[in-house]
Coordinates of C-alpha atoms in Angstrom, one line a residue:
M1 CA 108.1 10.6 315.2
S2 CA 110.7 7.8 315.6
R3 CA 111.2 5.2 312.9
L4 CA 109.6 1.8 313.5
E5 CA 112.5 0.1 311.7
A6 CA 116.1 1.2 311.3
K7 CA 117.0 2.3 307.8
K8 CA 119.0 -0.4 305.9
P9 CA 122.2 0.5 304.1
P10 CA 122.2 0.1 300.3
L11 CA 123.3 -3.3 298.9
F12 CA 126.5 -3.2 296.8
I13 CA 127.0 -6.0 294.3
S14 CA 130.4 -6.0 292.6
E15 CA 131.0 -7.6 289.2
P16 CA 127.3 -8.5 288.8
L17 CA 127.9 -10.6 285.6
T18 CA 130.0 -13.1 287.5
K19 CA 127.1 -14.0 289.8
D20 CA 125.3 -17.2 289.1
A21 CA 121.9 -15.7 289.7
V22 CA 122.5 -13.1 286.9
S23 CA 123.8 -15.7 284.5
Q24 CA 120.9 -18.0 285.1
S25 CA 118.3 -15.2 284.7
L26 CA 120.0 -14.0 281.5
S27 CA 120.1 -17.5 280.1
L28 CA 116.5 -18.1 281.0
L29 CA 115.4 -14.8 279.3
S30 CA 117.5 -15.7 276.2
G31 CA 115.9 -19.1 276.0
L32 CA 112.4 -17.7 276.3
L33 CA 113.0 -15.2 273.6
K34 CA 114.7 -17.6 271.2
S35 CA 111.7 -20.0 271.5
C36 CA 109.4 -17.2 270.2
Y37 CA 111.5 -16.3 267.2
G38 CA 110.4 -16.6 263.6
P39 CA 107.4 -18.1 261.8
A40 CA 107.7 -21.4 263.7
G41 CA 108.2 -19.7 267.1
R42 CA 106.4 -21.1 270.1
L43 CA 103.6 -19.0 271.6
K44 CA 103.7 -17.7 275.2
Q45 CA 100.8 -17.1 277.5
L46 CA 101.3 -14.1 279.8
H47 CA 99.2 -13.2 282.8
N48 CA 99.7 -11.6 286.1
G49 CA 99.2 -14.7 288.3
V50 CA 96.1 -13.5 290.0
G51 CA 93.7 -13.9 287.1
G52 CA 92.6 -11.3 284.6
Y53 CA 93.5 -11.0 280.9
V54 CA 95.7 -13.7 279.4
C55 CA 97.8 -12.6 276.4
T56 CA 98.9 -15.3 273.9
T57 CA 101.7 -14.0 271.8
S58 CA 105.2 -14.4 270.3
Q59 CA 105.7 -10.7 269.6
S60 CA 108.3 -8.7 271.5
S61 CA 106.1 -5.6 272.0
A62 CA 103.5 -7.7 273.9
I63 CA 106.1 -9.9 275.7
F64 CA 108.2 -7.0 277.1
S65 CA 105.2 -4.9 278.1
R66 CA 103.9 -7.8 280.3
L67 CA 107.1 -9.4 281.4
S68 CA 108.2 -8.5 284.9
V69 CA 112.0 -8.6 285.5
S70 CA 113.5 -7.9 288.9
H71 CA 117.3 -7.8 288.3
P72 CA 118.7 -4.3 287.4
I73 CA 120.8 -5.8 284.5
L74 CA 117.7 -7.4 282.9
R75 CA 115.8 -4.2 283.4
V76 CA 118.5 -2.3 281.4
L77 CA 118.3 -4.9 278.6
T78 CA 114.5 -4.9 278.4
A79 CA 114.3 -1.1 278.6
S80 CA 116.7 -0.8 275.7
V81 CA 114.7 -3.3 273.6
Q82 CA 111.4 -1.6 274.4
N83 CA 112.8 1.8 273.4
H84 CA 113.9 0.3 270.1
V85 CA 110.5 -1.3 269.5
S86 CA 108.7 2.0 270.4
R87 CA 110.7 3.7 267.6
F88 CA 110.7 1.0 264.9
S89 CA 108.0 -1.5 265.9
D90 CA 110.0 -4.4 264.4
C91 CA 113.1 -6.6 265.1
G92 CA 112.5 -6.5 268.9
L93 CA 113.3 -10.2 269.3
F94 CA 116.3 -10.0 267.1
T95 CA 117.7 -7.2 269.2
A96 CA 117.1 -8.9 272.5
I97 CA 118.4 -12.4 271.4
L98 CA 121.5 -10.8 269.9
C99 CA 122.2 -8.7 273.0
C100 CA 121.9 -11.8 275.3
S101 CA 124.2 -13.8 273.0
L102 CA 126.8 -11.0 272.8
I103 CA 126.9 -10.7 276.6
E104 CA 127.2 -14.5 277.0
N105 CA 130.0 -14.8 274.3
F106 CA 131.9 -11.7 275.4
K107 CA 132.0 -12.4 279.1
S108 CA 133.4 -15.9 278.4
L109 CA 136.6 -14.3 276.9
S110 CA 139.6 -13.8 279.1
I111 CA 139.9 -10.2 277.8
A112 CA 139.4 -7.0 279.7
S113 CA 135.9 -5.6 279.2
C114 CA 137.3 -2.2 278.1
T115 CA 139.2 -3.9 275.3
V116 CA 136.2 -6.0 274.3
I117 CA 134.1 -2.9 274.1
K118 CA 136.6 -1.0 271.8
I119 CA 136.9 -4.0 269.5
S120 CA 133.1 -4.6 269.3
K121 CA 132.6 -0.9 268.5
H122 CA 135.0 -1.3 265.6
L123 CA 133.2 -4.5 264.4
L124 CA 129.9 -2.6 264.6
S125 CA 131.3 0.2 262.4
L126 CA 132.5 -2.4 259.9
C127 CA 129.0 -3.9 259.8
M128 CA 127.2 -0.6 259.4
D129 CA 129.6 0.6 256.7
Y130 CA 129.0 -2.6 254.8
L131 CA 125.2 -2.5 255.2
K132 CA 125.1 1.0 253.9
S133 CA 127.5 0.4 251.0
E134 CA 126.4 -0.3 247.4
V135 CA 128.3 -3.6 247.4
C136 CA 126.4 -5.1 250.3
G137 CA 125.2 -8.6 249.4
C138 CA 122.4 -8.9 252.0
R139 CA 120.3 -5.9 251.1
V140 CA 117.8 -5.2 248.3
S141 CA 116.6 -1.9 247.0
V142 CA 112.9 -1.1 247.2
D143 CA 111.4 0.2 244.0
F144 CA 108.1 2.1 244.6
C145 CA 107.2 1.7 241.0
S146 CA 106.6 -1.9 241.7
L147 CA 104.8 -3.4 244.7
E148 CA 106.7 -6.7 244.7
T149 CA 109.3 -5.8 247.3
L150 CA 106.8 -4.1 249.5
R151 CA 104.6 -7.2 249.3
C152 CA 107.5 -9.3 250.4
L153 CA 108.1 -7.0 253.4
V154 CA 104.5 -7.1 254.6
H155 CA 104.2 -10.9 253.8
S156 CA 107.3 -11.6 255.9
I157 CA 105.9 -9.7 258.9
L158 CA 102.5 -11.4 258.8
T159 CA 104.0 -14.9 258.4
S160 CA 106.4 -14.4 261.3
K161 CA 103.4 -14.0 263.8
P162 CA 102.0 -17.5 264.4
A163 CA 99.5 -16.4 267.0
C164 CA 97.6 -14.6 264.2
M165 CA 96.6 -18.1 263.0
L166 CA 96.6 -17.1 259.3
N167 CA 96.5 -19.5 256.4
K168 CA 98.1 -18.6 253.0
P169 CA 94.9 -17.1 251.4
E170 CA 94.4 -15.0 254.5
V171 CA 98.0 -13.8 254.5
D172 CA 97.8 -12.9 250.8
H173 CA 94.5 -11.0 251.4
L174 CA 95.8 -9.0 254.3
T175 CA 99.1 -8.2 252.5
T176 CA 97.0 -6.7 249.7
L177 CA 94.8 -4.7 252.2
I178 CA 97.8 -3.4 254.2
L179 CA 99.5 -2.2 251.0
K180 CA 96.2 -0.6 249.7
A181 CA 95.7 1.1 253.1
F182 CA 99.3 2.4 253.0
M183 CA 98.9 3.8 249.5
F184 CA 95.8 5.6 250.7
T185 CA 97.9 7.4 253.3
V186 CA 100.5 8.6 250.8
P187 CA 99.6 12.2 249.7
C188 CA 98.7 12.5 246.0
H189 CA 100.3 16.0 245.8
V190 CA 103.8 16.0 247.1
E191 CA 104.7 19.2 248.9
T192 CA 107.9 20.4 250.6
N193 CA 106.9 19.1 254.0
A194 CA 104.7 16.1 252.9
V195 CA 103.0 14.3 255.8
L196 CA 101.8 10.8 255.6
G197 CA 98.1 10.1 256.4
K198 CA 96.8 7.6 258.9
C199 CA 95.2 4.1 258.7
I200 CA 92.6 3.6 261.4
I201 CA 92.0 0.0 262.4
V202 CA 88.4 -0.8 263.0
P203 CA 87.9 -4.0 265.1
V204 CA 85.4 -6.7 264.0
K205 CA 85.9 -9.8 266.0
G206 CA 84.4 -13.2 265.5
R207 CA 84.3 -12.9 261.6
R208 CA 86.5 -14.5 258.9
V209 CA 89.8 -12.8 258.1
L210 CA 88.8 -12.8 254.5
D211 CA 85.9 -10.4 255.4
S212 CA 88.5 -7.7 256.2
T213 CA 88.5 -4.7 253.9
V214 CA 89.8 -1.2 253.4
L215 CA 87.7 1.9 252.9
P216 CA 88.9 5.5 252.2
G217 CA 88.0 7.9 254.9
V218 CA 86.9 7.4 258.5
L219 CA 84.3 5.1 260.0
I220 CA 82.6 6.2 263.2
E221 CA 80.6 3.6 265.0
T222 CA 77.0 4.8 265.7
P223 CA 74.9 2.1 267.3
E224 CA 71.7 4.3 267.3
I225 CA 71.8 4.9 263.6
Q226 CA 68.7 3.9 261.6
L227 CA 69.6 1.8 258.6
A228 CA 66.1 1.8 257.2
K229 CA 66.1 5.5 256.5
P230 CA 68.3 7.1 253.8
L231 CA 70.8 9.6 255.1
T232 CA 70.0 13.1 254.0
V233 CA 72.9 15.5 254.4
K234 CA 72.8 19.2 253.7
R235 CA 75.3 20.3 251.0
S236 CA 76.8 23.7 250.3
C237 CA 76.4 25.5 247.0
S238 CA 79.7 23.8 245.8
N239 CA 78.1 20.4 246.4
M240 CA 80.5 19.7 249.2
I241 CA 79.5 18.8 252.7
K242 CA 80.8 21.2 255.3
I243 CA 81.9 19.6 258.6
A244 CA 82.3 21.1 262.0
L245 CA 84.5 19.3 264.4
F246 CA 84.0 19.9 268.1
C247 CA 86.5 18.7 270.7
V248 CA 84.4 20.1 273.6
S249 CA 81.4 18.6 275.3
M250 CA 78.1 19.7 273.9
S251 CA 76.0 17.9 276.5
G252 CA 74.9 21.0 278.4
D253 CA 76.9 20.0 281.5
L254 CA 77.4 22.7 284.1
F255 CA 80.8 24.0 285.1
N256 CA 82.8 21.8 287.5
P257 CA 82.6 23.3 291.0
E258 CA 86.3 22.5 291.5
E259 CA 87.2 25.0 288.7
G260 CA 85.9 28.0 290.8
T261 CA 82.8 29.7 292.1
M262 CA 80.0 31.3 290.0
T263 CA 77.6 34.0 291.0
V264 CA 74.1 33.4 289.5
H265 CA 71.3 36.0 289.6
H266 CA 68.0 35.0 291.1
G267 CA 65.6 33.4 288.6
I268 CA 68.4 32.4 286.2
S269 CA 68.6 28.7 285.2
L270 CA 72.1 27.5 284.4
E271 CA 70.8 24.5 282.6
M272 CA 68.5 26.6 280.3
S273 CA 71.3 29.1 279.7
E274 CA 73.6 26.4 278.6
L275 CA 71.0 24.8 276.4
N276 CA 70.1 28.1 274.8
Q277 CA 73.8 28.6 274.0
L278 CA 74.0 25.2 272.4
L279 CA 70.9 26.0 270.3
N280 CA 72.5 29.3 269.2
V281 CA 75.5 27.3 268.0
G282 CA 73.0 25.1 266.1
K283 CA 71.4 28.1 264.5
Q284 CA 74.8 29.3 263.4
L285 CA 75.7 25.9 261.9
V286 CA 72.4 25.9 260.0
S287 CA 73.1 29.5 258.7
D288 CA 76.7 28.5 257.7
E289 CA 75.3 25.5 255.6
V290 CA 77.1 22.9 257.7
G291 CA 76.0 19.4 256.8
L292 CA 77.8 17.3 259.4
V293 CA 78.7 17.9 263.1
V294 CA 81.2 15.5 264.7
C295 CA 81.7 15.9 268.5
Q296 CA 84.5 14.2 270.4
K297 CA 82.2 14.0 273.4
V298 CA 78.4 14.0 273.9
I299 CA 75.8 16.2 272.1
H300 CA 72.7 17.2 274.0
P301 CA 69.5 15.4 272.7
S302 CA 67.7 18.7 272.0
L303 CA 70.6 20.0 269.9
K304 CA 70.7 16.7 268.1
Q305 CA 67.0 16.9 267.3
Y306 CA 67.3 20.5 266.1
L307 CA 70.2 19.6 263.8
K308 CA 68.3 16.6 262.4
E309 CA 65.3 18.8 261.6
N310 CA 67.6 21.0 259.6
H311 CA 69.1 18.1 257.7
I312 CA 72.4 18.2 259.6
V313 CA 73.9 14.8 260.6
A314 CA 75.2 14.9 264.2
V315 CA 77.7 12.2 265.3
D316 CA 78.9 12.3 268.9
R317 CA 81.2 10.2 271.1
A318 CA 83.8 10.1 268.3
G319 CA 86.6 9.9 270.8
L320 CA 90.0 11.6 271.1
S321 CA 91.8 9.2 268.8
L322 CA 89.8 10.3 265.7
M323 CA 90.3 14.1 266.2
E324 CA 93.6 14.3 264.5
P325 CA 92.8 12.1 261.5
L326 CA 89.5 13.9 261.0
S327 CA 91.2 17.2 261.1
Q328 CA 93.9 16.1 258.6
M329 CA 91.3 14.5 256.3
T330 CA 88.8 17.3 256.2
G331 CA 90.9 20.4 256.8
S332 CA 88.8 21.4 259.7
K333 CA 90.1 22.8 263.0
P334 CA 88.8 21.3 266.2
I335 CA 86.4 23.8 267.9
G336 CA 87.2 24.0 271.6
S337 CA 84.4 26.3 272.8
I338 CA 80.6 26.6 272.2
H339 CA 80.8 30.4 272.8
S340 CA 83.0 31.1 269.8
V341 CA 82.5 29.2 266.5
S342 CA 84.5 30.6 263.6
P343 CA 83.4 29.6 260.0
S344 CA 87.1 29.3 259.2
S345 CA 87.2 26.2 261.4
Y346 CA 85.0 24.2 259.1
G347 CA 86.3 21.5 256.8
S348 CA 84.7 19.7 253.8
L349 CA 83.8 16.2 252.8
K350 CA 82.9 14.5 249.5
D351 CA 80.1 12.4 250.9
V352 CA 78.6 10.7 254.0
C353 CA 76.9 7.3 254.0
I354 CA 76.0 4.4 256.3
E355 CA 78.1 1.2 256.4
S356 CA 77.3 -2.0 258.2
F357 CA 79.7 -4.8 259.1
A358 CA 78.6 -7.8 261.2
S359 CA 76.4 -6.3 263.9
K360 CA 78.1 -2.9 263.9
H361 CA 76.8 0.2 262.1
F362 CA 79.0 3.1 261.1
V363 CA 78.8 6.6 259.6
H364 CA 81.3 6.6 256.7
L365 CA 83.0 9.9 256.1
I366 CA 84.3 10.0 252.5
P367 CA 87.0 12.6 251.9
N368 CA 87.8 14.7 248.8
D369 CA 91.5 13.5 248.8
T370 CA 92.2 10.2 250.6
V371 CA 95.0 10.6 253.1
V372 CA 93.1 8.7 255.9
C373 CA 91.6 5.3 255.5
S374 CA 89.9 2.7 257.7
L375 CA 91.1 -1.0 257.8
I376 CA 88.2 -3.1 258.9
L377 CA 90.1 -5.9 260.5
C378 CA 88.4 -9.3 261.2
N379 CA 89.6 -12.4 263.0
R380 CA 88.1 -15.4 264.6
N381 CA 88.6 -14.6 268.2
E382 CA 89.8 -11.8 270.5
T383 CA 93.3 -13.3 271.1
A384 CA 94.0 -13.8 267.4
W385 CA 92.6 -10.3 266.6
D386 CA 94.8 -8.6 269.2
E387 CA 97.9 -10.3 267.7
L388 CA 96.9 -9.4 264.2
K389 CA 96.3 -5.8 265.1
R390 CA 99.8 -5.5 266.4
A391 CA 101.2 -7.2 263.3
C392 CA 99.3 -4.8 261.0
E393 CA 100.5 -1.8 263.0
T394 CA 104.0 -3.1 262.7
A395 CA 103.6 -3.6 258.9
E396 CA 102.3 0.0 258.5
H397 CA 105.2 1.4 260.5
V398 CA 107.7 -0.6 258.5
L399 CA 106.3 0.7 255.2
Q400 CA 106.6 4.2 256.5
L401 CA 110.2 3.7 257.5
T402 CA 110.9 2.2 254.1
I403 CA 109.7 5.4 252.4
K404 CA 112.4 7.3 254.2
E405 CA 115.0 4.7 253.4
P406 CA 114.0 2.5 250.4
L407 CA 116.0 -0.5 251.4
A408 CA 115.3 -4.0 252.9
L409 CA 117.5 -6.7 254.3
L410 CA 117.3 -10.4 253.5
G411 CA 115.5 -12.3 256.2
G412 CA 115.3 -16.0 257.2
G413 CA 118.7 -15.7 259.0
C414 CA 120.6 -14.9 255.8
T415 CA 121.6 -11.4 256.8
E416 CA 123.0 -12.7 260.1
T417 CA 125.1 -15.5 258.6
H418 CA 126.1 -13.3 255.6
L419 CA 127.4 -10.5 258.0
A420 CA 129.2 -13.1 260.1
S421 CA 130.9 -14.4 256.9
Y422 CA 131.8 -10.8 255.9
I423 CA 133.3 -10.0 259.4
R424 CA 135.3 -13.2 259.4
H425 CA 136.7 -12.3 256.0
K426 CA 137.3 -8.7 256.9
S427 CA 138.9 -9.4 260.3
C428 CA 141.6 -11.4 258.5
S429 CA 142.6 -8.6 256.2
L430 CA 143.0 -5.7 258.7
S431 CA 146.3 -3.9 258.9
T432 CA 148.5 -3.8 262.0
S433 CA 147.8 0.0 262.3
T434 CA 144.1 -0.9 263.0
F435 CA 145.1 -3.0 266.0
K436 CA 147.4 -0.2 267.1
D437 CA 144.6 2.3 266.9
I438 CA 142.3 0.1 268.9
D439 CA 145.1 -0.7 271.3
C440 CA 144.7 -4.5 271.1
S441 CA 146.5 -7.5 269.7
Q442 CA 145.5 -9.3 266.6
T443 CA 144.7 -12.4 268.7
Q444 CA 142.3 -10.3 271.0
Y445 CA 140.6 -8.9 267.9
Q446 CA 140.1 -12.3 266.4
L447 CA 138.7 -13.7 269.6
V448 CA 136.2 -10.8 270.0
A449 CA 135.3 -11.0 266.2
D450 CA 134.7 -14.7 266.6
G451 CA 132.4 -14.1 269.5
F452 CA 130.6 -11.4 267.6
C453 CA 130.1 -13.7 264.6
R454 CA 128.9 -16.6 266.8
S455 CA 126.3 -14.3 268.3
L456 CA 125.0 -13.3 264.9
E457 CA 124.9 -17.0 263.9
S458 CA 123.1 -17.9 267.1
V459 CA 120.2 -15.5 266.1
A460 CA 119.9 -17.4 262.8
C461 CA 119.9 -20.7 264.6
S462 CA 117.1 -19.4 266.8
L463 CA 114.8 -19.7 263.8
N464 CA 115.0 -23.5 264.0
H465 CA 112.6 -25.0 266.5
D466 CA 112.4 -28.6 265.2
D467 CA 115.8 -30.1 265.8
G468 CA 116.8 -29.9 262.1
E469 CA 120.3 -29.1 260.9
I470 CA 121.3 -25.6 259.9
L471 CA 123.9 -25.0 257.1
T472 CA 125.6 -22.0 255.8
D473 CA 127.4 -21.9 252.4
V474 CA 130.8 -20.5 251.8
V475 CA 129.9 -18.8 248.5
Y476 CA 127.0 -16.4 249.6
G477 CA 127.2 -16.9 253.3
H478 CA 123.5 -17.6 253.5
C479 CA 121.5 -19.7 256.0
W480 CA 119.9 -23.1 254.9
F481 CA 117.5 -25.1 257.0
V482 CA 117.5 -28.9 256.8
P483 CA 114.1 -30.5 257.9
S484 CA 114.2 -32.7 260.9
G485 CA 113.7 -36.5 260.6
F486 CA 116.4 -37.3 258.2
P487 CA 119.3 -39.6 259.2
S488 CA 122.6 -38.0 260.0
V489 CA 124.3 -40.0 257.2
S490 CA 122.2 -38.3 254.6
N491 CA 123.8 -35.9 252.1
L492 CA 122.6 -32.7 253.7
S493 CA 122.9 -30.6 250.5
D494 CA 120.4 -32.9 248.8
L495 CA 117.8 -31.9 251.4
V496 CA 117.7 -28.1 250.8
S497 CA 116.3 -26.3 247.8
K498 CA 116.5 -22.7 248.8
C499 CA 118.1 -20.5 251.4
G500 CA 116.3 -18.9 254.4
C501 CA 115.4 -15.7 252.5
G502 CA 114.5 -17.5 249.3
I503 CA 116.9 -15.6 247.0
N504 CA 119.4 -18.5 246.3
G505 CA 118.7 -22.0 245.1
N506 CA 120.9 -25.0 245.7
S507 CA 123.3 -25.0 242.7
G508 CA 125.2 -28.0 244.1
N509 CA 128.6 -26.4 244.4
L510 CA 128.1 -24.1 247.4
N511 CA 130.5 -25.9 249.9
W512 CA 128.4 -26.3 252.9
R513 CA 129.3 -26.3 256.6
L514 CA 127.2 -27.1 259.7
L515 CA 126.3 -24.0 261.6
Q516 CA 124.3 -25.1 264.7
G517 CA 126.5 -26.4 267.5
Q518 CA 129.7 -25.9 265.5
F519 CA 130.3 -22.2 265.7
G520 CA 134.1 -22.7 265.7
S521 CA 134.1 -23.9 262.1
P522 CA 136.8 -22.8 259.6
I523 CA 136.9 -19.1 258.7
I524 CA 135.6 -18.3 255.2
Q525 CA 138.6 -16.8 253.3
G526 CA 136.7 -15.2 250.5
C527 CA 134.3 -12.3 250.8
P528 CA 130.7 -13.6 250.4
K529 CA 129.2 -12.9 247.0
E530 CA 126.0 -11.1 246.1
P531 CA 122.9 -13.4 245.5
S532 CA 122.6 -14.8 242.1
G533 CA 118.8 -14.3 241.7
K534 CA 115.4 -14.8 243.2
V535 CA 114.2 -18.4 243.6
A536 CA 111.1 -18.2 245.9
D537 CA 107.8 -16.5 245.0
F538 CA 108.1 -14.4 248.1
L539 CA 111.4 -13.3 249.5
T540 CA 111.7 -13.2 253.3
L541 CA 112.7 -9.6 254.0
D542 CA 113.4 -7.5 257.1
C543 CA 113.0 -3.7 257.6
F544 CA 116.4 -2.1 256.9
A545 CA 116.1 0.8 259.4
A546 CA 114.7 -1.5 262.2
K547 CA 117.4 -4.2 261.8
C548 CA 120.3 -1.7 261.6
S549 CA 119.0 0.0 264.7
G550 CA 118.5 -3.4 266.4
L551 CA 122.1 -4.4 265.6
Q552 CA 123.4 -1.1 267.1
V553 CA 121.1 -1.2 270.2
A554 CA 122.0 -4.9 270.9
L555 CA 125.8 -4.2 270.8
E556 CA 125.6 -0.9 272.7
T557 CA 123.4 -2.4 275.4
A558 CA 125.7 -5.5 275.7
N559 CA 128.7 -3.2 276.0
L560 CA 126.9 -1.1 278.7
I561 CA 126.1 -4.3 280.7
L562 CA 129.7 -5.6 280.3
D563 CA 131.0 -2.3 281.6
L564 CA 129.0 -2.5 284.9
S565 CA 131.3 -2.9 287.9
Y566 CA 128.7 -2.4 290.6
V567 CA 125.0 -2.6 291.1
I568 CA 123.7 -0.5 294.0
E569 CA 120.2 -1.5 295.3
D570 CA 118.2 0.4 297.9
Q571 CA 116.8 -2.1 300.3
N572 CA 114.3 0.2 302.1

């Protein structure tokens, strides 16, 4: 068959970063992301243009999953950020903004891209070595004997998500709940290969945030449950409740014809045969003193009635997502066949009761040892609830990462400006052998280092959305925000009381310099000092692992894009 249209040759685009369309798209993406950044970030409404669900958010995970980009360079950037967010859940906007800024600053230099890449890799290694050293002045240790630093971490995440629409009492309440839920998931008995439990978020929309609560164990929604009648559950001789967990349908459905053919003898009813087998399973469960049956799918009404008559609580339609936490919490093994039920598959529970929240009714499975818990999460409307759910999941993941690496970085732009100060100081004290090893001149190194530092500072400046001034001090290298509305002749140092992260106060002798719009300001000669002490009630903190990864991903992605000589697009 002949083609209706001749096949087109691929489109070759040389030096894509020099094209105006790419620069404009990159600048547009950068501006969009910067406007979302931080507690005062502006919200974005994302929809597909033909109706349907509208997402109101300022979170990178929601933005990048719904943002459609067409140019290959932007796809590389967004794919890198999405991969970072999938692994760390946090610092997605930081990563994307820094990457855009690095590309913009590096491509404006009259230096070969290969040289820029080698120098930037060396700068990254200086940053990572400093961040992981004991003398680092922008990180804090996390002491798990005290919840103060963990509270600051969770508090910082919640307050940076304006679409959650939370006031201070609500933030404090949720911070406590998230920490309580996290503590439930930490095993009481530490083993060689300890595994964290799971926090299951239960949605209750249209209620006050302050109605949210945390319960140990699992809640399974059961609309047909009768609250008026007390729940009687059969217990074993050890006063425990045996639980059987089925991951196969118990509805009595016949085999799918697509799976093969069956030969049935005359007079045999497949439906009755299947139902008899289900009732045989029920008899075995009664004989084995099982008190609770949970099925991922549907349980036949006749089997349900039989189990109820024998004081066995039957819960069906639990769903796939609950199978793993139920197995982990009860020690049961999901049973995948109604033709072979082994007593060794049973688990145990401490108790089962009925809970009611708003108009929803749940069966509450209470474990012997709490490693799984349920966070009943309330918010006023669906949009705010969706955003809050993402924020709570991020907070939980950040706490899990912090257990592996008990460190945090100062937030509020202070880590970025402090790192920039450190790199400016460090780049002035490198030996000539370093430049020789990198195969660059000292001037080239200084130019790239300045672009790197300006990129870090631009991320800190992105936190300011109200046209106020931004200062940095030459003692600690921290970021200070001056409120808008004051005349330019004012003494700016009199208008700030604490730095962005809240750890330093204005001592009056910090030697300020303007940051925003004056990135070419004098280089700090001294190495920035460690903070003097905490000033604010809550420090603004960032996840150490997520921010370190974001720094690496941003620079490596920028280097990859800078190194692109051609883009080849198939036009067919």
